[in-house]
PDB file of C-alpha atoms in Angstrom:
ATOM      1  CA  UNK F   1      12.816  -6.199  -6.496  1.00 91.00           C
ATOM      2  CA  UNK F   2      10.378  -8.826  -5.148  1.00 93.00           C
ATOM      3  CA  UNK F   3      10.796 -12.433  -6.213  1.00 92.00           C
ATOM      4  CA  UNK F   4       7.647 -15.098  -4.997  1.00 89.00           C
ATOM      5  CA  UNK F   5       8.750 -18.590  -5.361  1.00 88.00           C
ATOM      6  CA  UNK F   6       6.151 -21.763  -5.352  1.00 84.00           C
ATOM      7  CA  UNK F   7       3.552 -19.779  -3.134  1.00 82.00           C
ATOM      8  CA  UNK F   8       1.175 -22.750  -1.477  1.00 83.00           C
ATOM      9  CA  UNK F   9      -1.487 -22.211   1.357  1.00 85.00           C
ATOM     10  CA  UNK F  10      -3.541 -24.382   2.621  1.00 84.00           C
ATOM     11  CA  UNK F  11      -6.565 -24.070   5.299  1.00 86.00           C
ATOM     12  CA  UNK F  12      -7.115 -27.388   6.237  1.00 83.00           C
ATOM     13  CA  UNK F  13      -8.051 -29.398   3.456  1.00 82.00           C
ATOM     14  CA  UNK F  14      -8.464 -26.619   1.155  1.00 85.00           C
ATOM     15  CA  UNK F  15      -5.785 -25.385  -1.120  1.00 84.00           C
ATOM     16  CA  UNK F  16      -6.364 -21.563  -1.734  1.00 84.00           C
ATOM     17  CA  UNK F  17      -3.342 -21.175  -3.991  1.00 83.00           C
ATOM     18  CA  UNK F  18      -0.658 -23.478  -4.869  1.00 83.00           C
ATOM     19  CA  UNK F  19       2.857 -22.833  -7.036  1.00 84.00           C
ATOM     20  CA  UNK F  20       2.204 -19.288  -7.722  1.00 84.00           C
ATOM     21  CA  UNK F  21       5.640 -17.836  -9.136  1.00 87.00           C
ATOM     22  CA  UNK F  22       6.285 -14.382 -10.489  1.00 87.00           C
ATOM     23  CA  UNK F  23       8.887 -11.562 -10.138  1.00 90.00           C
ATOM     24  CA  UNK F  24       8.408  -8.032  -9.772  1.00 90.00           C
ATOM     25  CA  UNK F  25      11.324  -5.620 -11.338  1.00 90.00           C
ATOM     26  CA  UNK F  26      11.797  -2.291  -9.928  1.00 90.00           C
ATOM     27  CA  UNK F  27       9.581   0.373 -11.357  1.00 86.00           C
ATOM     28  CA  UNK F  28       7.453  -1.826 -12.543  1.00 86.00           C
ATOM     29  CA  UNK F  29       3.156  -1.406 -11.976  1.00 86.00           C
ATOM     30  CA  UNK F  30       2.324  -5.260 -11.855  1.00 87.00           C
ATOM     31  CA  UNK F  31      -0.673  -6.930 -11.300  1.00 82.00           C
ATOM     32  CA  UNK F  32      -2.481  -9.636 -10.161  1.00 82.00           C
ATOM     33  CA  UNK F  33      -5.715 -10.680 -11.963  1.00 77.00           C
ATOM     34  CA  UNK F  34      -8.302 -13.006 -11.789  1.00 75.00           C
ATOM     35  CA  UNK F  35     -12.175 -13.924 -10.494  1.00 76.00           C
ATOM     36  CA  UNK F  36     -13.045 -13.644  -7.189  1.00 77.00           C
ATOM     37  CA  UNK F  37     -11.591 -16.822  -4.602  1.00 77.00           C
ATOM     38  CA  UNK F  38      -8.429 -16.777  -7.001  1.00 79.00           C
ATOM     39  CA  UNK F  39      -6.254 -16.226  -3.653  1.00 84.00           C
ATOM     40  CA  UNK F  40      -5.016 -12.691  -4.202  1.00 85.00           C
ATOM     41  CA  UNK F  41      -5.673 -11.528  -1.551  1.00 87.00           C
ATOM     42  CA  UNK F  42      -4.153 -14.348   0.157  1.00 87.00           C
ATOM     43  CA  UNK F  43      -0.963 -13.673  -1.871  1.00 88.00           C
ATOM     44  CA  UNK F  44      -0.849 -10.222  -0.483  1.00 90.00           C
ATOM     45  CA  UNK F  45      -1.235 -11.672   3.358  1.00 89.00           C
ATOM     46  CA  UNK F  46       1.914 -13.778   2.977  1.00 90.00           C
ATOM     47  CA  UNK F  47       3.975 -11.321   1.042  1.00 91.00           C
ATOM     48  CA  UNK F  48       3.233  -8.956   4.143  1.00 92.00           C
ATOM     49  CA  UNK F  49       3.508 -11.194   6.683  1.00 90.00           C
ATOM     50  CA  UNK F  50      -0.329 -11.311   8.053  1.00 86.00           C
ATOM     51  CA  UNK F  51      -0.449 -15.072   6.696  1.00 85.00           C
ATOM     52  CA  UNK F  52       1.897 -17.978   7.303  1.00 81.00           C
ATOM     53  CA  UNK F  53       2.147 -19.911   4.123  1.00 75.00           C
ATOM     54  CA  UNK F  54       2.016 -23.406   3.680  1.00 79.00           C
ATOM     55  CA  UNK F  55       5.642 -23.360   1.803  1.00 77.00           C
ATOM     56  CA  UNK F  56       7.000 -20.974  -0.423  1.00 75.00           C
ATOM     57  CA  UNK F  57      10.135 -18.675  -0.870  1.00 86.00           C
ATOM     58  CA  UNK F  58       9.431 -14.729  -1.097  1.00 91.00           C
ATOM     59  CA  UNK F  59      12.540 -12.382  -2.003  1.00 92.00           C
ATOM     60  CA  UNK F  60      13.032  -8.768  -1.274  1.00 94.00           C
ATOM     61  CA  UNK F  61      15.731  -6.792  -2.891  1.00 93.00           C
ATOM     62  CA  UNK F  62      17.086 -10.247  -2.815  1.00 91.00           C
ATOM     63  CA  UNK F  63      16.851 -10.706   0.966  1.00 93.00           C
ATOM     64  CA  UNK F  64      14.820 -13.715   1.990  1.00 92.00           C
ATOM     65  CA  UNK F  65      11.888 -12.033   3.930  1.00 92.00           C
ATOM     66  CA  UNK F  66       9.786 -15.573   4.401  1.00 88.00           C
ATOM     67  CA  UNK F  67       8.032 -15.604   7.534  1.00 85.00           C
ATOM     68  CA  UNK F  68       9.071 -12.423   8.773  1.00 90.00           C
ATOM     69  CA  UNK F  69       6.343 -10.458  10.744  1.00 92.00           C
ATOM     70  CA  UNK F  70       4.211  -7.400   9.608  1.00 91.00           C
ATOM     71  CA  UNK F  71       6.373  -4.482  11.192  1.00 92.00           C
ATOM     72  CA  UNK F  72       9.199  -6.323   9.965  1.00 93.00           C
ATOM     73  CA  UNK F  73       7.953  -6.363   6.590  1.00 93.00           C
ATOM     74  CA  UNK F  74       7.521  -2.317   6.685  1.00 94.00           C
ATOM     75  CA  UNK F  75      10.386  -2.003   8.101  1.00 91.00           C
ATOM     76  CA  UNK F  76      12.187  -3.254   4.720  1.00 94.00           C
ATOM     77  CA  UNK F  77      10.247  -1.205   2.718  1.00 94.00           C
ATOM     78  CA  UNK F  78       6.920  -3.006   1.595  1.00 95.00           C
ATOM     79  CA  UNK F  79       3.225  -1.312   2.778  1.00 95.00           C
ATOM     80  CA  UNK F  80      -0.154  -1.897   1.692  1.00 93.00           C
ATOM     81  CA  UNK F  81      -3.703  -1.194   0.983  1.00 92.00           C
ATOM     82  CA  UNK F  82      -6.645  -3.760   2.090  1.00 88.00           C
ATOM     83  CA  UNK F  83      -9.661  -4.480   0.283  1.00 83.00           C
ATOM     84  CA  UNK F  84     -11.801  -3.218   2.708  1.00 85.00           C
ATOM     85  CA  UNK F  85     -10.613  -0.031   3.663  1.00 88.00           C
ATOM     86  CA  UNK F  86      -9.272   0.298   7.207  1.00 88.00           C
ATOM     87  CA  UNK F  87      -9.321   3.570   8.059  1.00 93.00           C
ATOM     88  CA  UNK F  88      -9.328   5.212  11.957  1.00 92.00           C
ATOM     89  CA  UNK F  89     -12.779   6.409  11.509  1.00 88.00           C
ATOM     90  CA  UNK F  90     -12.880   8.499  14.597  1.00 91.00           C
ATOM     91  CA  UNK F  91      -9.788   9.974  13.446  1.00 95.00           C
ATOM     92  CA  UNK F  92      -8.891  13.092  11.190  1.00 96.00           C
ATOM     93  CA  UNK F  93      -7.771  12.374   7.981  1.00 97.00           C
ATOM     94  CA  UNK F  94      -4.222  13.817   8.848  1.00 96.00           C
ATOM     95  CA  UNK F  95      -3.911  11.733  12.193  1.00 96.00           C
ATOM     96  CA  UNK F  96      -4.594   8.590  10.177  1.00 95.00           C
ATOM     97  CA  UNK F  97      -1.591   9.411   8.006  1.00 96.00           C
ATOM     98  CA  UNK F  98       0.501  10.497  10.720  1.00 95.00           C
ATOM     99  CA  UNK F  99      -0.010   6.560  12.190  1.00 94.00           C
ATOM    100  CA  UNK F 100       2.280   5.762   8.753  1.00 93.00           C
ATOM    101  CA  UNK F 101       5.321   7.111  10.487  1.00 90.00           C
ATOM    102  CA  UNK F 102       5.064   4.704  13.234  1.00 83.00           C
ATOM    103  CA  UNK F 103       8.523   3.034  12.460  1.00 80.00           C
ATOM    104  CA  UNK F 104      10.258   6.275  11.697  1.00 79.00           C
ATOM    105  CA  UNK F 105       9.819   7.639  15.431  1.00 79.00           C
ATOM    106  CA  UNK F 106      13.009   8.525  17.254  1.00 76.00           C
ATOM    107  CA  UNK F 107      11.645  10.062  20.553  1.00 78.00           C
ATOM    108  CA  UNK F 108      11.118   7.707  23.705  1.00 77.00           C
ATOM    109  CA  UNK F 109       7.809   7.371  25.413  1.00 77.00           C
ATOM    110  CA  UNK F 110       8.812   9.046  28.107  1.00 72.00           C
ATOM    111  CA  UNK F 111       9.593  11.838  25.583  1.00 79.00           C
ATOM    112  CA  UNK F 112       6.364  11.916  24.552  1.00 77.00           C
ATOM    113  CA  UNK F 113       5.131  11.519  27.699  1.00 77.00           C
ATOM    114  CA  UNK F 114       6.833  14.985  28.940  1.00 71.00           C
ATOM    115  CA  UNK F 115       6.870  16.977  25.540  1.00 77.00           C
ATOM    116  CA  UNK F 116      10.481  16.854  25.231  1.00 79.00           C
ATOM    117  CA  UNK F 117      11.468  19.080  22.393  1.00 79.00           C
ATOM    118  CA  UNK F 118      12.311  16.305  20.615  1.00 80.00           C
ATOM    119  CA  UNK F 119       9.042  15.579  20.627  1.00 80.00           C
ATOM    120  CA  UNK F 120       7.624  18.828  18.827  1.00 80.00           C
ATOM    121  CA  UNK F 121      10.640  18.950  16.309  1.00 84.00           C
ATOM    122  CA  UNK F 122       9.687  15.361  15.217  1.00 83.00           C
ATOM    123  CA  UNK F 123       5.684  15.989  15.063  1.00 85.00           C
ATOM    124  CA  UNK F 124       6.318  19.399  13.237  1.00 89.00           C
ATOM    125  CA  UNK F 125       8.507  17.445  10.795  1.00 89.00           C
ATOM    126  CA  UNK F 126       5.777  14.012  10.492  1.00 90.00           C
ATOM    127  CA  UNK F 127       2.773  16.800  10.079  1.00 93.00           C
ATOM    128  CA  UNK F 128       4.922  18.729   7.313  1.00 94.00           C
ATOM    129  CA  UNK F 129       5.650  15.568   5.602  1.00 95.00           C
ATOM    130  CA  UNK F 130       2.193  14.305   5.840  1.00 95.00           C
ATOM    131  CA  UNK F 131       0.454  17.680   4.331  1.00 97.00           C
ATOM    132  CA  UNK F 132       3.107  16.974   1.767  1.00 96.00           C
ATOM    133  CA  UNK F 133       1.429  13.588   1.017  1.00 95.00           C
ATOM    134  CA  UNK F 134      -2.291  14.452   1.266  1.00 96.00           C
ATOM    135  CA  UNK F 135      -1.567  17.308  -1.508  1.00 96.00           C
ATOM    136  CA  UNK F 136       0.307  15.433  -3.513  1.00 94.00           C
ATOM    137  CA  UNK F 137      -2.941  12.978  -3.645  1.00 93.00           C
ATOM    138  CA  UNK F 138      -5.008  16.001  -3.571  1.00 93.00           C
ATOM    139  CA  UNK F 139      -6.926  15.508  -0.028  1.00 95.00           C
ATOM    140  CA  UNK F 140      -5.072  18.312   1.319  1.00 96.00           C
ATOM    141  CA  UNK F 141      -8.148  20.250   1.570  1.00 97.00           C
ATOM    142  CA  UNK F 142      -9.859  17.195   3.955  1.00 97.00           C
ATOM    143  CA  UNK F 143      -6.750  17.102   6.535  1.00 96.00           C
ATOM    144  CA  UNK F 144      -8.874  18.349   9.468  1.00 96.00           C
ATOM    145  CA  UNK F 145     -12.283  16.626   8.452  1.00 96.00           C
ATOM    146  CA  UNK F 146     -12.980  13.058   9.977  1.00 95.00           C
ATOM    147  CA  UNK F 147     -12.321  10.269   8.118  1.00 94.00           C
ATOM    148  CA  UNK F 148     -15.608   8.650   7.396  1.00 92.00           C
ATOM    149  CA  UNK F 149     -16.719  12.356   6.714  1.00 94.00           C
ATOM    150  CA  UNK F 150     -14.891  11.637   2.833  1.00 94.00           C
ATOM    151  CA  UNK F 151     -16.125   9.754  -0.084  1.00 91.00           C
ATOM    152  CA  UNK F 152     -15.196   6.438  -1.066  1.00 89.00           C
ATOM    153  CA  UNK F 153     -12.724   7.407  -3.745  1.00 90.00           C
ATOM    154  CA  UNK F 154     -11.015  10.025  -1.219  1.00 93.00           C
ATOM    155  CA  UNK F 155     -11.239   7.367   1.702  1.00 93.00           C
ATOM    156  CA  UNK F 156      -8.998   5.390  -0.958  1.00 92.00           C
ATOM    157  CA  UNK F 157      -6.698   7.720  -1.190  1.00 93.00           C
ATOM    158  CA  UNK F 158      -6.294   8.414   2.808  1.00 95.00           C
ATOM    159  CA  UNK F 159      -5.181   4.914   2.881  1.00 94.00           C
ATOM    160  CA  UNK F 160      -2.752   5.194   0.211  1.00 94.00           C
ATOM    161  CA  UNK F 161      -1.275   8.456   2.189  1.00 95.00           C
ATOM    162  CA  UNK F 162      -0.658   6.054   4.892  1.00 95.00           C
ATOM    163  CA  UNK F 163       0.588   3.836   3.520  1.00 95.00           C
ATOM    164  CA  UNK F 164       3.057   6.029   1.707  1.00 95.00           C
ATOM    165  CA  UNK F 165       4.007   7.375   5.191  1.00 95.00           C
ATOM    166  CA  UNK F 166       5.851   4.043   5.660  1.00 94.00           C
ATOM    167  CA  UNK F 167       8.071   5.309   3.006  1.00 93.00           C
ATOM    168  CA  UNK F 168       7.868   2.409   0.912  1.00 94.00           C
ATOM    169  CA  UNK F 169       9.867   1.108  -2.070  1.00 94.00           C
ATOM    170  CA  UNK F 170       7.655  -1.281  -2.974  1.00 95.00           C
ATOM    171  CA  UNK F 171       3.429  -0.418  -2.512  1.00 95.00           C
ATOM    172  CA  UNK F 172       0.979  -3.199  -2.863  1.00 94.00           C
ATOM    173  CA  UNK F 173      -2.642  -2.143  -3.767  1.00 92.00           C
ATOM    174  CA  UNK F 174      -5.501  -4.390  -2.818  1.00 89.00           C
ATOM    175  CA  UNK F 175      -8.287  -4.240  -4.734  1.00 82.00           C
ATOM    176  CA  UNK F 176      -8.007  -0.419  -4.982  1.00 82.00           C
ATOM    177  CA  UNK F 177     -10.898  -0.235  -7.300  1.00 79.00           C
ATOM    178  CA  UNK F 178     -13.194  -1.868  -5.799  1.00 77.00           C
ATOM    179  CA  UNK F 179     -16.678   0.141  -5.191  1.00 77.00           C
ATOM    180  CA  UNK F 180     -15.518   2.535  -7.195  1.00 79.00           C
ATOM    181  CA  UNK F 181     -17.100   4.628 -10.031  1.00 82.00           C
ATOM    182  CA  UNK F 182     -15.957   5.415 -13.161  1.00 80.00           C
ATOM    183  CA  UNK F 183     -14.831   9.126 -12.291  1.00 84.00           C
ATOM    184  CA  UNK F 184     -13.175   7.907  -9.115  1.00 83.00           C
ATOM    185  CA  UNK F 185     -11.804   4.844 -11.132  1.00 81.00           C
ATOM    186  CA  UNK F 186      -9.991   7.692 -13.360  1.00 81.00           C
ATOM    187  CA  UNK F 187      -8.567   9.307 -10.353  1.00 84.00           C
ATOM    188  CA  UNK F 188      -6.857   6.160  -9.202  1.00 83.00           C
ATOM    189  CA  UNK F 189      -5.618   5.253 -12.238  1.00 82.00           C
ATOM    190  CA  UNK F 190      -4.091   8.833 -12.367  1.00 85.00           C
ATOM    191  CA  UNK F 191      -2.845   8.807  -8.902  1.00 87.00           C
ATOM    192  CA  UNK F 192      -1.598   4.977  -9.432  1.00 86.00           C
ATOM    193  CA  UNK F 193       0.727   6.499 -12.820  1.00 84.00           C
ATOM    194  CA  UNK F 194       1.793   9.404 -10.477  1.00 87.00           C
ATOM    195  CA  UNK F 195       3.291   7.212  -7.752  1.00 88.00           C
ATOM    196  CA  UNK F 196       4.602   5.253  -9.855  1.00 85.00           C
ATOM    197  CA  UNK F 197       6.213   8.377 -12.385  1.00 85.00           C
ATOM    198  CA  UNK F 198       6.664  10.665  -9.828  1.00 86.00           C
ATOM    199  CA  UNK F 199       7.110   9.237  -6.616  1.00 85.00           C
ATOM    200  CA  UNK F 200       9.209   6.339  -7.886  1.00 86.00           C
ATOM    201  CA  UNK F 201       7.293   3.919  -6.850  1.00 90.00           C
ATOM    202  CA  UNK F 202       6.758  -0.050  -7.780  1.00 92.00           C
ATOM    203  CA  UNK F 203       3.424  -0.685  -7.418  1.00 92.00           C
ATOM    204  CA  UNK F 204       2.036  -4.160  -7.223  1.00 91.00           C
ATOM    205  CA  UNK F 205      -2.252  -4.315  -7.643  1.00 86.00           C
ATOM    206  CA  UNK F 206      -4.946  -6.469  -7.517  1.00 81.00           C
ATOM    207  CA  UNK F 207      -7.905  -6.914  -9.823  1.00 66.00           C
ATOM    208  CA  UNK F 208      -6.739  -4.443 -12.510  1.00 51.00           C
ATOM    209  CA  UNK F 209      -9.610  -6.384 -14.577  1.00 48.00           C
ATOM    210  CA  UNK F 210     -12.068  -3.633 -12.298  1.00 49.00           C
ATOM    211  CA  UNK F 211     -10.832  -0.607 -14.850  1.00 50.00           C
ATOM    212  CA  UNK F 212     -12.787  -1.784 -17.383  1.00 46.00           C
ATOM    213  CA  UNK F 213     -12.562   1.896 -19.089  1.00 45.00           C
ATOM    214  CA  UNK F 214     -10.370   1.954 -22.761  1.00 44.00           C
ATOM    215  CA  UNK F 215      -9.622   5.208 -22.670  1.00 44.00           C
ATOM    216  CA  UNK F 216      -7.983   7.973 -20.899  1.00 48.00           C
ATOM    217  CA  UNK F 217      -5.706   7.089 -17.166  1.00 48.00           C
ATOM    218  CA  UNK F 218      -7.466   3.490 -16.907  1.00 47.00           C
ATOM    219  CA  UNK F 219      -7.000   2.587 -20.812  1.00 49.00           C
ATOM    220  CA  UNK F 220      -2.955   3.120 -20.191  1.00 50.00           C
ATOM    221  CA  UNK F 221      -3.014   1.579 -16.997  1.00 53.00           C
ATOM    222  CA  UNK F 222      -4.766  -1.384 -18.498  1.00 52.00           C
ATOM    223  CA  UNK F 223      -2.063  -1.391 -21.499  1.00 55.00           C
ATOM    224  CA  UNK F 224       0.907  -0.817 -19.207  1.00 53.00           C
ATOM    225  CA  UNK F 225       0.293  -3.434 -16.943  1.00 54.00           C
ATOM    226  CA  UNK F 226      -0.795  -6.242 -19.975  1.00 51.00           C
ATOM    227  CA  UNK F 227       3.204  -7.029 -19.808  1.00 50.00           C
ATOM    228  CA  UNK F 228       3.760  -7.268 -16.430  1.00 52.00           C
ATOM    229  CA  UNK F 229       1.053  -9.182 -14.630  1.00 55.00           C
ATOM    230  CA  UNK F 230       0.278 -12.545 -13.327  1.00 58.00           C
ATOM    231  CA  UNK F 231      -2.840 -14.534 -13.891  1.00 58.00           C
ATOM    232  CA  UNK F 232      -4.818 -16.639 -10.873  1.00 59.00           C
ATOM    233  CA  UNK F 233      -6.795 -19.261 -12.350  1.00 52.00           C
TER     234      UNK F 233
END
């Protein structure tokens, strides 16, 4: 499904990752490990489009998507988490999902604008679909609270609702257990098998080496992904 080919970026003089190569299949939970300053995250800005790269060759169901910008790059079917969650704090949790289905809008502005019945029939249908999200990641009961009102953990899992309101084929997890704890580490573990079983999803993440657990959701995840991952020196 996704294909990177000799990855290099450079800022300035310094090199933060050079000839990375690796190939995602379809259905497939893969990840990226490796210390801190490995250029992960780096990896993830190019494959979305948020960084230019230096030189390198990335592949999308095999359609060259190199250089192509970020709405472009949802647009094909590829959405994302970020390390530091980005959330619309001032927002409810279900508006900040509802923002997902940006590029699936139909209605003009001036549709909007007016509350053309298009209008209504398309929120009533983004709103249903939302709820539909949130519950499937459990949240449901937090659609009307603020954002920042959540935990951590939950705050996680509003931007993986988002995300998932792109209707992506491909879902790229950065860092997603990062200042976590071990319950909430359990949850995402569960929630990553679930997109992944369920939804159909291929998931690509960063710093499985976080779920240090051996047992239970986080043991598997760390045993399922063993085959499929890609170290960053």
């Amino acid at each position: 499904m996704l294909k990177v080919e000799k990855v290099t970026k450079q800022f300035g003089g310094v090199v933060a990752i050079k000839d990375v190569n690796f190939k995602v299949e379809q259905d497939e939970i893969f990840a990226l490990v490796g210390p801190n300053g490995a250029g992960k995250t780096t990896l993830f800005n190019i494959i979305t489009g948020a960084f230019e790269p230096t030189s390198v060759e990335v592949f999308f169901k095999d359609e060259e998507i190199t250089g192509l910008s970020p709405v472009k790059i949802v647009e094909k079917g590829i959405a994302r988490t970020f390390q530091n969650i980005r959330l619309f704090n001032s927002l409810s949790v279900l508006e900040n999902v509802l923002i997902g289905f940006h590029n699936h809008i139909e209605y003009t502005f001036f549709e909007a604008v007016f509350r053309f019945p298009r209008f209504f029939k398309q929120e009533k249908i983004h709103k249903e679909m939302a709820m539909e999200i949130l519950k499937f990641l459990k949240i449901d009961k937090y659609a009307s609270l603020n954002a920042k009102a959540l935990s951590y953990g939950n705050q996680r899992k509003v931007e993986i609702a988002r995300a998932l309101a792109t209707e992506p084929d491909l879902l790229l997890l950065d860092g997603p257990a990062g200042g976590m704890n071990p319950k909430e580490t359990e949850e995402l573990a569960d929630t990553v098998f679930s997109l992944s079983s369920e939804k159909e999803k291929t998931i690509l993440l960063k710093e499985v080496k976080r779920l240090k657990k051996e047992e239970g959701k986080t043991g598997e995840l760390n045993k399922r992904v063993e085959q499929y991952k890609k170290e960053l020196a």
